[in-house]
């Protein structure tokens, strides 16, 4: 991501696109705008992390995170999250 304003990176439900379990998506924020990682459909897709807000981890400029699919409609986000 490379934006001067805040941006959302949304992980899809399996109904939209069924990534295989074990898929890793790396998110790199180059821009000054904060990137928030969340689900397209929060009630269906679960996003967990060790950040301050477990359901919506954020990335500051020059930080990255890996989104790892651990089960159907379940992702865990690790990396330089706030």
PDB file of C-alpha atoms in Angstrom:
ATOM      1  CA  UNK A   1       0.000   0.000   0.000  1.00  0.00           C
ATOM      2  CA  UNK A   2       1.283   3.460  -0.785  1.00  0.00           C
ATOM      3  CA  UNK A   3      -1.258   6.140   0.103  1.00  0.00           C
ATOM      4  CA  UNK A   4      -1.116   9.416   1.973  1.00  0.00           C
ATOM      5  CA  UNK A   5      -4.516   8.713   3.561  1.00  0.00           C
ATOM      6  CA  UNK A   6      -5.806   5.842   5.664  1.00  0.00           C
ATOM      7  CA  UNK A   7      -6.684   2.694   3.716  1.00  0.00           C
ATOM      8  CA  UNK A   8      -8.459  -0.576   4.508  1.00  0.00           C
ATOM      9  CA  UNK A   9      -7.122  -3.968   3.413  1.00  0.00           C
ATOM     10  CA  UNK A  10     -10.073  -6.384   3.455  1.00  0.00           C
ATOM     11  CA  UNK A  11      -9.837 -10.182   3.633  1.00  0.00           C
ATOM     12  CA  UNK A  12     -12.684 -11.878   1.708  1.00  0.00           C
ATOM     13  CA  UNK A  13     -15.067 -14.596   2.845  1.00  0.00           C
ATOM     14  CA  UNK A  14     -14.632 -18.098   1.462  1.00  0.00           C
ATOM     15  CA  UNK A  15     -17.862 -17.581  -0.495  1.00  0.00           C
ATOM     16  CA  UNK A  16     -16.184 -14.756  -2.419  1.00  0.00           C
ATOM     17  CA  UNK A  17     -12.756 -16.352  -2.847  1.00  0.00           C
ATOM     18  CA  UNK A  18     -11.719 -19.539  -1.058  1.00  0.00           C
ATOM     19  CA  UNK A  19      -7.995 -19.177  -0.449  1.00  0.00           C
ATOM     20  CA  UNK A  20      -6.568 -22.550   0.653  1.00  0.00           C
ATOM     21  CA  UNK A  21      -5.761 -22.969   4.362  1.00  0.00           C
ATOM     22  CA  UNK A  22      -2.097 -22.044   4.775  1.00  0.00           C
ATOM     23  CA  UNK A  23      -2.223 -19.133   2.322  1.00  0.00           C
ATOM     24  CA  UNK A  24      -0.069 -16.192   3.396  1.00  0.00           C
ATOM     25  CA  UNK A  25      -0.731 -12.669   2.119  1.00  0.00           C
ATOM     26  CA  UNK A  26       1.922 -10.091   2.963  1.00  0.00           C
ATOM     27  CA  UNK A  27       0.789  -6.492   3.404  1.00  0.00           C
ATOM     28  CA  UNK A  28       3.466  -3.776   3.226  1.00  0.00           C
ATOM     29  CA  UNK A  29       2.615  -0.163   4.022  1.00  0.00           C
ATOM     30  CA  UNK A  30       4.949   2.281   2.288  1.00  0.00           C
ATOM     31  CA  UNK A  31       2.680   5.317   2.475  1.00  0.00           C
ATOM     32  CA  UNK A  32       2.050   7.649   5.422  1.00  0.00           C
ATOM     33  CA  UNK A  33      -1.599   6.607   5.707  1.00  0.00           C
ATOM     34  CA  UNK A  34      -2.356   3.877   8.237  1.00  0.00           C
ATOM     35  CA  UNK A  35      -3.479   0.512   6.808  1.00  0.00           C
ATOM     36  CA  UNK A  36      -6.213  -1.325   8.710  1.00  0.00           C
ATOM     37  CA  UNK A  37      -6.543  -5.054   8.060  1.00  0.00           C
ATOM     38  CA  UNK A  38     -10.047  -6.433   8.523  1.00  0.00           C
ATOM     39  CA  UNK A  39     -12.665  -8.749   7.038  1.00  0.00           C
ATOM     40  CA  UNK A  40     -15.013  -7.840   4.225  1.00  0.00           C
ATOM     41  CA  UNK A  41     -17.769  -9.508   6.290  1.00  0.00           C
ATOM     42  CA  UNK A  42     -16.753  -9.429   9.991  1.00  0.00           C
ATOM     43  CA  UNK A  43     -19.572 -11.750  11.122  1.00  0.00           C
ATOM     44  CA  UNK A  44     -18.437 -14.451   8.684  1.00  0.00           C
ATOM     45  CA  UNK A  45     -14.661 -14.018   8.472  1.00  0.00           C
ATOM     46  CA  UNK A  46     -12.594 -13.877  11.657  1.00  0.00           C
ATOM     47  CA  UNK A  47      -9.391 -11.801  11.774  1.00  0.00           C
ATOM     48  CA  UNK A  48      -7.226 -12.223  14.868  1.00  0.00           C
ATOM     49  CA  UNK A  49      -3.955 -10.606  15.856  1.00  0.00           C
ATOM     50  CA  UNK A  50      -1.834  -9.761  18.849  1.00  0.00           C
ATOM     51  CA  UNK A  51      -2.249  -6.021  18.248  1.00  0.00           C
ATOM     52  CA  UNK A  52      -4.015  -3.540  20.495  1.00  0.00           C
ATOM     53  CA  UNK A  53      -7.293  -4.276  18.681  1.00  0.00           C
ATOM     54  CA  UNK A  54      -7.376  -7.989  17.919  1.00  0.00           C
ATOM     55  CA  UNK A  55     -10.025  -7.722  15.197  1.00  0.00           C
ATOM     56  CA  UNK A  56      -8.554  -4.773  13.253  1.00  0.00           C
ATOM     57  CA  UNK A  57      -4.748  -4.697  13.289  1.00  0.00           C
ATOM     58  CA  UNK A  58      -3.135  -1.609  11.763  1.00  0.00           C
ATOM     59  CA  UNK A  59       0.165  -0.906  10.053  1.00  0.00           C
ATOM     60  CA  UNK A  60       2.091   2.340  10.277  1.00  0.00           C
ATOM     61  CA  UNK A  61       4.384   3.592   7.498  1.00  0.00           C
ATOM     62  CA  UNK A  62       7.201   1.183   6.502  1.00  0.00           C
ATOM     63  CA  UNK A  63       5.659  -1.696   8.475  1.00  0.00           C
ATOM     64  CA  UNK A  64       4.473  -5.059   7.196  1.00  0.00           C
ATOM     65  CA  UNK A  65       2.318  -7.953   8.331  1.00  0.00           C
ATOM     66  CA  UNK A  66       1.490 -11.450   7.151  1.00  0.00           C
ATOM     67  CA  UNK A  67      -2.145 -12.563   6.942  1.00  0.00           C
ATOM     68  CA  UNK A  68      -2.202 -16.348   7.415  1.00  0.00           C
ATOM     69  CA  UNK A  69      -5.316 -18.368   6.674  1.00  0.00           C
ATOM     70  CA  UNK A  70      -5.671 -20.895   9.489  1.00  0.00           C
ATOM     71  CA  UNK A  71      -9.134 -22.359   8.766  1.00  0.00           C
ATOM     72  CA  UNK A  72     -12.243 -21.670   6.715  1.00  0.00           C
ATOM     73  CA  UNK A  73     -13.025 -17.947   7.053  1.00  0.00           C
ATOM     74  CA  UNK A  74     -10.286 -17.524   9.678  1.00  0.00           C
ATOM     75  CA  UNK A  75      -7.120 -15.438   9.375  1.00  0.00           C
ATOM     76  CA  UNK A  76      -4.355 -14.620  11.835  1.00  0.00           C
ATOM     77  CA  UNK A  77      -2.306 -11.457  11.295  1.00  0.00           C
ATOM     78  CA  UNK A  78       1.294 -11.276  12.560  1.00  0.00           C
ATOM     79  CA  UNK A  79       4.009  -8.688  12.074  1.00  0.00           C
ATOM     80  CA  UNK A  80       4.675  -5.053  12.888  1.00  0.00           C
ATOM     81  CA  UNK A  81       1.088  -4.280  13.855  1.00  0.00           C
ATOM     82  CA  UNK A  82      -0.159  -1.671  16.276  1.00  0.00           C
TER      83      UNK A  82
END
